[in-house]
Tab-separated table of C-alpha atoms and ligand atoms in Angstrom:
chain	number	residue	atom	x	y	z
A	989	UNK	CA	5.174	-10.988	15.931
A	990	UNK	CA	6.722	-8.009	14.197
A	991	UNK	CA	4.934	-6.838	11.061
A	992	UNK	CA	6.293	-4.394	8.499
A	993	UNK	CA	4.884	-2.944	5.331
A	994	UNK	CA	5.361	0.113	3.167
A	995	UNK	CA	3.247	2.140	0.791
A	996	UNK	CA	4.640	4.329	-1.948
A	997	UNK	CA	3.426	7.927	-1.947
A	998	UNK	CA	3.094	7.822	-5.710
A	999	UNK	CA	-0.541	8.789	-6.246
A	1000	UNK	CA	-3.818	9.790	-4.675
A	1001	UNK	CA	-5.229	6.952	-2.539
A	1002	UNK	CA	-8.146	5.106	-4.050
A	1003	UNK	CA	-10.609	2.595	-2.660
A	1004	UNK	CA	-8.604	-0.293	-4.198
A	1005	UNK	CA	-5.604	0.682	-2.049
A	1006	UNK	CA	-7.808	0.784	1.028
A	1007	UNK	CA	-9.752	-2.472	0.604
A	1008	UNK	CA	-6.776	-4.286	-0.918
A	1009	UNK	CA	-4.041	-3.248	1.509
A	1010	UNK	CA	-4.392	-0.466	4.068
A	1011	UNK	CA	-7.466	-1.872	5.811
A	1012	UNK	CA	-5.589	-5.147	6.434
A	1013	UNK	CA	-2.513	-3.297	7.701
A	1014	UNK	CA	-4.549	-1.416	10.255
A	1015	UNK	CA	-6.369	-4.501	11.488
A	1016	UNK	CA	-2.984	-6.022	12.338
A	1017	UNK	CA	-2.041	-3.304	14.775
A	1018	UNK	CA	-4.426	-4.775	17.352
A	1019	UNK	CA	-2.460	-8.030	17.617
A	1020	UNK	CA	1.063	-7.352	16.409
A	1021	UNK	CA	3.928	-4.944	16.745
A	1022	UNK	CA	3.580	-3.019	13.480
A	1023	UNK	CA	6.011	-0.873	11.516
A	1024	UNK	CA	4.519	1.016	8.582
A	1025	UNK	CA	6.442	3.421	6.432
A	1026	UNK	CA	5.951	5.894	3.603
A	1027	UNK	CA	8.265	4.690	0.846
A	1028	UNK	CA	9.348	8.071	-0.508
A	1029	UNK	CA	12.786	6.909	-1.735
A	1030	UNK	CA	10.968	4.283	-3.778
A	1031	UNK	CA	8.480	6.844	-5.092
A	1032	UNK	CA	11.366	8.777	-6.667
A	1033	UNK	CA	11.508	6.068	-9.316
A	1034	UNK	CA	8.244	7.434	-10.713
A	1035	UNK	CA	7.521	10.829	-9.114
A	1036	UNK	CA	10.185	13.360	-10.046
A	1037	UNK	CA	8.525	16.659	-9.148
A	1038	UNK	CA	9.534	17.865	-5.701
A	1039	UNK	CA	6.338	19.682	-4.714
A	1040	UNK	CA	4.156	16.834	-5.862
A	1041	UNK	CA	6.238	14.318	-3.921
A	1042	UNK	CA	6.061	16.359	-0.724
A	1043	UNK	CA	2.303	16.721	-1.092
A	1044	UNK	CA	1.855	12.987	-1.664
A	1045	UNK	CA	3.993	12.122	1.374
A	1046	UNK	CA	2.037	14.416	3.678
A	1047	UNK	CA	-1.286	13.163	2.287
A	1048	UNK	CA	-0.280	9.545	2.799
A	1049	UNK	CA	0.804	10.190	6.384
A	1050	UNK	CA	-2.484	11.993	7.104
A	1051	UNK	CA	-4.386	9.147	5.421
A	1052	UNK	CA	-2.774	6.466	7.617
A	1053	UNK	CA	-3.698	8.450	10.713
A	1054	UNK	CA	-7.183	9.258	9.433
A	1055	UNK	CA	-7.848	5.556	8.805
A	1056	UNK	CA	-6.976	4.854	12.413
A	1057	UNK	CA	-3.273	4.097	12.652
A	1058	UNK	CA	-2.559	4.549	16.330
A	1059	UNK	CA	0.964	5.953	16.894
A	1060	UNK	CA	0.872	4.546	20.436
A	1061	UNK	CA	0.499	1.041	19.059
A	1062	UNK	CA	2.320	1.193	15.711
A	1063	UNK	CA	5.423	2.899	14.396
A	1064	UNK	CA	4.777	5.134	11.371
A	1065	UNK	CA	7.796	6.658	9.629
A	1066	UNK	CA	9.066	8.168	6.434
A	1067	UNK	CA	11.664	6.026	4.686
A	1068	UNK	CA	13.914	8.996	3.943
A	1069	UNK	CA	14.193	9.754	7.686
A	1070	UNK	CA	16.152	6.528	8.105
A	1071	UNK	CA	19.675	6.999	6.664
A	1072	UNK	CA	20.526	3.407	7.590
A	1073	UNK	CA	18.194	2.196	4.824
A	1074	UNK	CA	20.330	3.425	1.895
A	1075	UNK	CA	23.406	2.247	3.787
A	1076	UNK	CA	22.036	-1.273	4.172
A	1077	UNK	CA	20.786	-1.168	0.568
A	1078	UNK	CA	24.399	-0.777	-0.544
A	1079	UNK	CA	25.696	-3.698	1.508
A	1080	UNK	CA	22.900	-5.854	0.127
A	1081	UNK	CA	23.526	-4.641	-3.435
A	1082	UNK	CA	27.032	-6.026	-3.349
A	1083	UNK	CA	25.785	-9.559	-2.641
A	1084	UNK	CA	22.821	-9.445	-5.062
A	1085	UNK	CA	23.359	-11.020	-8.452
A	1086	UNK	CA	22.295	-9.145	-11.587
A	1087	UNK	CA	20.387	-12.230	-12.713
A	1088	UNK	CA	18.160	-12.140	-9.653
A	1089	UNK	CA	17.061	-8.590	-10.464
A	1090	UNK	CA	16.790	-9.278	-14.187
A	1091	UNK	CA	14.151	-11.896	-13.416
A	1092	UNK	CA	11.882	-9.397	-11.614
A	1093	UNK	CA	8.780	-8.577	-13.609
A	1094	UNK	CA	7.698	-5.371	-11.848
A	1095	UNK	CA	10.499	-3.301	-13.409
A	1096	UNK	CA	9.623	-4.616	-16.873
A	1097	UNK	CA	5.909	-3.947	-16.238
A	1098	UNK	CA	6.589	-0.367	-15.209
A	1099	UNK	CA	8.841	0.245	-18.203
A	1100	UNK	CA	6.106	-1.065	-20.483
A	1101	UNK	CA	3.765	1.500	-18.870
A	1102	UNK	CA	6.182	4.276	-19.819
A	1103	UNK	CA	8.300	4.636	-16.645
A	1104	UNK	CA	11.932	5.571	-17.390
A	1105	UNK	CA	14.070	2.424	-17.022
A	1106	UNK	CA	16.473	3.920	-14.474
A	1107	UNK	CA	18.988	2.047	-12.384
A	1108	UNK	CA	16.866	2.928	-9.326
A	1109	UNK	CA	13.833	1.207	-10.825
A	1110	UNK	CA	15.950	-1.847	-11.674
A	1111	UNK	CA	17.516	-2.119	-8.222
A	1112	UNK	CA	14.294	-1.255	-6.359
A	1113	UNK	CA	13.956	-4.817	-4.936
A	1114	UNK	CA	17.300	-4.431	-3.133
A	1115	UNK	CA	16.100	-1.357	-1.268
A	1116	UNK	CA	12.877	-3.170	-0.520
A	1117	UNK	CA	14.926	-5.987	1.043
A	1118	UNK	CA	16.729	-3.378	3.166
A	1119	UNK	CA	13.373	-1.880	4.288
A	1120	UNK	CA	12.257	-5.289	5.450
A	1121	UNK	CA	15.449	-6.673	6.994
A	1122	UNK	CA	16.409	-3.508	8.824
A	1123	UNK	CA	13.639	-3.775	11.395
A	1124	UNK	CA	13.933	-7.566	11.830
A	1125	UNK	CA	10.394	-8.059	10.605
A	1126	UNK	CA	8.865	-11.513	10.921
A	1127	UNK	CA	5.960	-10.924	8.616
A	1128	UNK	CA	5.381	-8.686	5.607
A	1129	UNK	CA	1.781	-8.232	4.426
A	1130	UNK	CA	1.616	-7.162	0.784
A	1131	UNK	CA	-0.575	-7.475	-2.281
A	1132	UNK	CA	-0.006	-10.264	-4.802
A	1133	UNK	CA	1.948	-7.881	-7.041
A	1134	UNK	CA	4.753	-7.783	-4.444
A	1135	UNK	CA	5.147	-11.538	-3.977
A	1136	UNK	CA	8.217	-11.785	-6.187
A	1137	UNK	CA	9.924	-8.937	-4.315
A	1138	UNK	CA	9.564	-10.869	-1.078
A	1139	UNK	CA	11.105	-13.955	-2.641
A	1140	UNK	CA	13.989	-11.757	-3.769
A	1141	UNK	CA	14.344	-10.454	-0.207
A	1142	UNK	CA	14.675	-14.002	1.066
A	1143	UNK	CA	17.276	-14.792	-1.629
A	1144	UNK	CA	19.269	-11.659	-0.789
A	1145	UNK	CA	19.161	-12.568	2.905
A	1146	UNK	CA	20.613	-15.977	2.071
A	1147	UNK	CA	23.308	-14.446	-0.136
A	1148	UNK	CA	24.383	-12.052	2.637
A	1149	UNK	CA	24.478	-14.815	5.238
A	1150	UNK	CA	26.520	-17.089	2.970
A	1151	UNK	CA	28.937	-14.391	1.842
A	1152	UNK	CA	29.723	-13.235	5.378
A	1153	UNK	CA	29.160	-16.545	7.144
A	1154	UNK	CA	26.740	-14.958	9.579
A	1155	UNK	CA	23.043	-15.071	10.520
A	1156	UNK	CA	22.354	-11.424	11.343
A	1157	UNK	CA	18.960	-11.093	9.684
A	1158	UNK	CA	15.563	-12.558	10.483
A	1159	UNK	CA	14.242	-14.368	7.412
A	1160	UNK	CA	10.914	-12.568	6.785
A	1161	UNK	CA	7.724	-14.456	5.938
A	1162	UNK	CA	5.553	-13.046	3.204
A	1163	UNK	CA	1.879	-12.684	3.975
A	1164	UNK	CA	0.196	-12.337	0.624
A	1165	UNK	CA	-3.149	-10.600	0.911
A	1166	UNK	CA	-4.786	-12.826	-1.685
A	1167	UNK	CA	-7.967	-13.362	0.279
A	1168	UNK	CA	-8.971	-9.791	-0.564
A	1169	UNK	CA	-10.760	-8.993	-3.782
A	1170	UNK	CA	-9.064	-7.060	-6.547
A	1171	UNK	CA	-11.246	-3.967	-6.692
A	1172	UNK	CA	-12.306	-3.071	-10.236
A	1173	UNK	CA	-12.103	0.511	-11.426
A	1174	UNK	CA	-15.041	2.390	-12.930
A	1175	UNK	CA	-14.188	1.040	-16.404
A	1176	UNK	CA	-14.012	-2.596	-15.268
A	1177	UNK	CA	-10.204	-2.997	-15.387
A	1178	UNK	CA	-8.294	-3.335	-12.098
A	1179	UNK	CA	-8.606	-0.056	-10.234
A	1180	UNK	CA	-5.232	1.640	-10.613
A	1181	UNK	CA	-3.950	5.180	-10.679
A	1182	UNK	CA	-2.175	4.367	-13.935
A	1183	UNK	CA	-5.503	3.611	-15.665
A	1184	UNK	CA	-7.269	6.788	-14.516
A	1185	UNK	CA	-10.256	4.651	-13.447
A	1186	UNK	CA	-10.153	5.232	-9.694
A	1187	UNK	CA	-12.662	6.150	-7.029
A	1188	UNK	CA	-10.506	8.346	-4.813
A	1189	UNK	CA	-10.965	8.447	-1.057
A	1190	UNK	CA	-10.025	11.987	-0.161
A	1191	UNK	CA	-10.600	15.314	-1.882
A	1192	UNK	CA	-13.777	16.982	-3.104
A	1193	UNK	CA	-16.950	14.917	-3.063
A	1194	UNK	CA	-18.251	16.081	-6.429
A	1195	UNK	CA	-15.681	14.350	-8.664
A	1196	UNK	CA	-15.963	11.218	-6.521
A	1197	UNK	CA	-19.740	11.184	-7.016
A	1198	UNK	CA	-19.186	11.751	-10.712
A	1199	UNK	CA	-16.762	8.812	-10.886
A	1200	UNK	CA	-19.272	6.543	-9.152
A	1201	UNK	CA	-22.120	7.686	-11.404
A	1202	UNK	CA	-19.999	6.880	-14.462
A	1203	UNK	CA	-19.249	3.236	-13.581
A	1204	UNK	CA	-19.640	1.276	-16.800
A	1205	UNK	CA	-22.892	-0.729	-17.028
A	1206	UNK	CA	-24.817	-2.441	-19.828
A	1207	UNK	CA	-28.209	-1.394	-21.153
A	1208	UNK	CA	-30.484	-3.797	-19.220
A	1209	UNK	CA	-33.799	-1.965	-18.653
A	1210	UNK	CA	-34.826	-1.018	-15.105
A	1211	UNK	CA	-37.537	-3.638	-14.719
A	1212	UNK	CA	-35.352	-6.597	-15.766
A	1213	UNK	CA	-32.931	-8.593	-13.593
A	1214	UNK	CA	-29.340	-7.436	-14.112
A	1215	UNK	CA	-26.421	-9.709	-14.956
A	1216	UNK	CA	-23.958	-10.081	-12.051
A	1217	UNK	CA	-21.295	-12.060	-13.890
A	1218	UNK	CA	-18.713	-9.604	-15.208
A	1219	UNK	CA	-20.623	-6.595	-13.816
A	1220	UNK	CA	-18.301	-3.905	-12.463
A	1221	UNK	CA	-21.128	-2.223	-10.567
A	1222	UNK	CA	-22.080	-5.519	-8.894
A	1223	UNK	CA	-18.482	-6.168	-7.806
A	1224	UNK	CA	-18.092	-2.649	-6.470
A	1225	UNK	CA	-21.454	-2.828	-4.680
A	1226	UNK	CA	-20.317	-6.031	-2.960
A	1227	UNK	CA	-17.086	-4.381	-1.848
A	1228	UNK	CA	-18.855	-1.297	-0.494
A	1229	UNK	CA	-22.107	-2.663	0.951
A	1230	UNK	CA	-22.072	-2.922	4.738
A	1231	UNK	CA	-22.781	-6.408	6.147
A	1232	UNK	CA	-26.510	-5.775	6.595
A	1233	UNK	CA	-27.017	-4.438	3.061
A	1234	UNK	CA	-25.518	-7.331	1.074
A	1235	UNK	CA	-29.007	-8.769	0.620
A	1236	UNK	CA	-30.153	-5.462	-0.872
A	1237	UNK	CA	-27.461	-5.757	-3.549
A	1238	UNK	CA	-28.516	-9.319	-4.439
A	1239	UNK	CA	-32.178	-8.340	-4.653
A	1240	UNK	CA	-31.476	-5.185	-6.658
A	1241	UNK	CA	-29.569	-7.174	-9.284
A	1242	UNK	CA	-31.468	-10.432	-9.364
A	1243	UNK	CA	-35.078	-9.317	-9.084
A	1244	UNK	CA	-35.251	-6.377	-11.453
A	1245	UNK	CA	-37.100	-3.147	-10.766
A	1246	UNK	CA	-34.025	-1.291	-9.502
A	1247	UNK	CA	-32.197	0.809	-12.101
A	1248	UNK	CA	-28.423	1.140	-12.332
A	1249	UNK	CA	-28.749	4.827	-11.390
A	1250	UNK	CA	-30.413	3.885	-8.094
A	1251	UNK	CA	-27.712	1.330	-7.334
A	1252	UNK	CA	-24.996	3.892	-8.049
A	1253	UNK	CA	-26.650	6.418	-5.724
A	1254	UNK	CA	-26.770	3.742	-3.040
A	1255	UNK	CA	-23.073	3.043	-3.661
A	1256	UNK	CA	-22.254	6.699	-3.195
A	1257	UNK	CA	-24.210	6.627	0.078
A	1258	UNK	CA	-22.111	3.685	1.283
A	1259	UNK	CA	-18.956	5.480	0.179
A	1260	UNK	CA	-19.924	8.398	2.439
A	1261	UNK	CA	-20.770	6.087	5.314
A	1262	UNK	CA	-17.545	4.103	4.986
A	1263	UNK	CA	-15.151	6.976	4.419
A	1264	UNK	CA	-16.988	9.973	5.908
A	1265	UNK	CA	-15.280	9.817	9.332
A	1266	UNK	CA	-11.809	9.248	7.798
A	1267	UNK	CA	-12.393	12.079	5.310
A	1268	UNK	CA	-13.308	14.477	8.125
A	1269	UNK	CA	-10.280	13.413	10.160
A	1270	UNK	CA	-8.062	13.754	7.076
A	1271	UNK	CA	-9.178	17.365	6.624
A	1272	UNK	CA	-8.418	18.113	10.289
A	1273	UNK	CA	-4.955	16.591	9.959
A	1274	UNK	CA	-4.234	18.483	6.754
A	1275	UNK	CA	-5.024	21.665	8.656
A	1276	UNK	CA	-2.479	20.682	11.321
A	1277	UNK	CA	0.659	19.578	9.436
A	1278	UNK	CA	2.846	19.988	12.548
A	1279	UNK	CA	0.888	17.267	14.341
A	1280	UNK	CA	1.403	14.868	11.435
A	1281	UNK	CA	5.087	15.768	11.210
A	1282	UNK	CA	5.492	15.130	14.943
A	1283	UNK	CA	4.150	11.589	14.510
A	1284	UNK	CA	6.613	10.922	11.687
A	1285	UNK	CA	9.578	12.374	13.578
A	1286	UNK	CA	8.754	10.280	16.631
A	1287	UNK	CA	8.231	7.203	14.430
A	1288	UNK	CA	11.656	7.646	12.823
A	1289	UNK	CA	13.269	8.052	16.241
A	1290	UNK	CA	11.702	4.830	17.505
A	1291	UNK	CA	12.568	2.953	14.310
A	1292	UNK	CA	16.199	4.112	14.385
A	1293	UNK	CA	16.561	3.078	18.023
A	1294	UNK	CA	15.409	-0.386	17.048
A	1295	UNK	CA	17.658	-0.471	13.990
A	1296	UNK	CA	20.910	0.621	15.644
A	1297	UNK	CA	22.036	-2.700	17.216
A	1298	UNK	CA	21.350	-4.636	14.001
A	1299	UNK	CA	23.284	-2.126	11.902
A	1300	UNK	CA	26.248	-2.470	14.278
A	1301	UNK	CA	26.257	-6.202	13.648
A	1302	UNK	CA	25.938	-5.706	9.877
A	1303	UNK	CA	28.845	-3.233	9.757
A	1304	UNK	CA	30.991	-5.589	11.818
A	1305	UNK	CA	30.060	-8.489	9.563
A	1306	UNK	CA	31.182	-6.649	6.413
A	1307	UNK	CA	34.220	-4.982	7.996
A	1308	UNK	CA	33.104	-1.361	7.840
A	1309	UNK	CA	33.859	0.800	10.931
B	2152	LIG	P1	-1.907	1.484	-8.206
B	2152	LIG	O1	-2.271	0.191	-8.927
B	2152	LIG	O2	-3.043	2.445	-8.180
B	2152	LIG	O3	-0.640	2.080	-8.747
B	2152	LIG	P2	-0.274	0.643	-6.014
B	2152	LIG	O4	0.450	-0.308	-6.919
B	2152	LIG	O5	0.437	1.839	-5.513
B	2152	LIG	O6	-1.643	1.080	-6.710
B	2152	LIG	O7	-0.856	-0.214	-4.809
B	2152	LIG	C1	-0.682	0.027	-3.451
B	2152	LIG	C2	-1.326	-1.120	-2.698
B	2152	LIG	O8	-2.742	-1.182	-2.942
B	2152	LIG	C3	-0.768	-2.480	-3.113
B	2152	LIG	O9	-0.529	-3.245	-1.956
B	2152	LIG	C4	-1.838	-3.115	-3.963
B	2152	LIG	O10	-1.856	-4.517	-3.788
B	2152	LIG	C5	-3.127	-2.463	-3.432
B	2152	LIG	N1	-4.055	-2.253	-4.557
B	2152	LIG	C6	-3.912	-1.377	-5.580
B	2152	LIG	N2	-4.941	-1.425	-6.427
B	2152	LIG	C7	-5.782	-2.375	-5.962
B	2152	LIG	C8	-7.045	-2.913	-6.413
B	2152	LIG	N3	-7.644	-2.454	-7.502
B	2152	LIG	N4	-7.626	-3.881	-5.679
B	2152	LIG	C9	-7.029	-4.335	-4.540
B	2152	LIG	N5	-5.852	-3.876	-4.072
B	2152	LIG	C10	-5.227	-2.910	-4.766
B	2153	LIG	N1	7.043	-2.071	-3.205
B	2153	LIG	C1	5.853	-1.762	-2.442
B	2153	LIG	C2	4.756	-1.247	-3.397
B	2153	LIG	O1	5.056	-0.782	-4.467
B	2153	LIG	C3	6.132	-0.731	-1.368
B	2153	LIG	C4	7.238	-1.176	-0.481
B	2153	LIG	C5	8.502	-0.676	-0.432
B	2153	LIG	C6	7.171	-2.209	0.501
B	2153	LIG	N2	9.238	-1.317	0.508
B	2153	LIG	C7	8.474	-2.257	1.109
B	2153	LIG	C8	6.178	-3.084	0.907
B	2153	LIG	C9	8.759	-3.185	2.109
B	2153	LIG	C10	6.479	-4.004	1.926
B	2153	LIG	C11	7.760	-4.057	2.507
B	2153	LIG	O2	3.579	-1.312	-3.039
């Protein structure tokens, strides 16, 4: 089975990104042939400062490797290293109806958050279809927020096949990661870079500790049992606690005698345990940018080799070259 997914280098990685997406991606590399890419063309719809974009791309590549992406098993590449992607995007654009894109909610959501309503943001789902179709992926793991984009990809595939009376593309199956919890941020809303409520994974430990210590709680006194329903700290503790410590969380909340401060310190301890090795590896990789670049260059080479025969068929189908 061939698996493909992409992550936009549009912000610092937080624990929601890890537990909600990246952890699942990396588990798949043991059983499937995986293609993962850094969606830097897509990120241009929101990040329009060149130095920041470059920094985010190199951090995201280092993060994938630090979390354990094995370049021997999986193909990791930068979207902008694949010129066939914008080419295929154009062919697909010409068979995509305006109405299909007008029905997409993610563009409207982003505009309501203050993102400039550019043509690129509007036509984003077409490039996403190209990302997916170009490597003949069978399965695309994504968060719930991307479900509609995958339906659009399937519609665009159908439109291309009908228009050119061909069957060049593999119809990809979505794999919606809805069995994973939505991780709350420190203020109780969904953890998201756009809410400024994240617990980041990399970077200095002090602000991360500070973020954890400022998770919103109520004023239940230390000796009393703490409410779990609607408690951000409880949800985060359940996400972070290693298997053997889940009981500790239940006892701490339900029996009373453990203060919120103690639970937060415990949470920080688990953060260090969970991410300590990846954080150390990340720092090593950041100190060796050539090694990271070499992985991306090799990934792009392998991806383009795979892409070439399909693109020949696509060009023939549309009558170009
Ligand atoms: P953000 O909301 O911070 O902008 P993105 O939209 O870039 O994050 O998300 C990248 C990936 O991480 C997506 O696949 C998304 O489903 C996942 N993700 C983001 N935030 C969370 C969260 N709070 N809980 C679970 N998964 C999340
Ligand atoms: N749109 C995805 C996101 O914002 C990133 C992405 C771009 C992607 N192209 C993709 C995901 C192709 C899966 C497949 O998170």
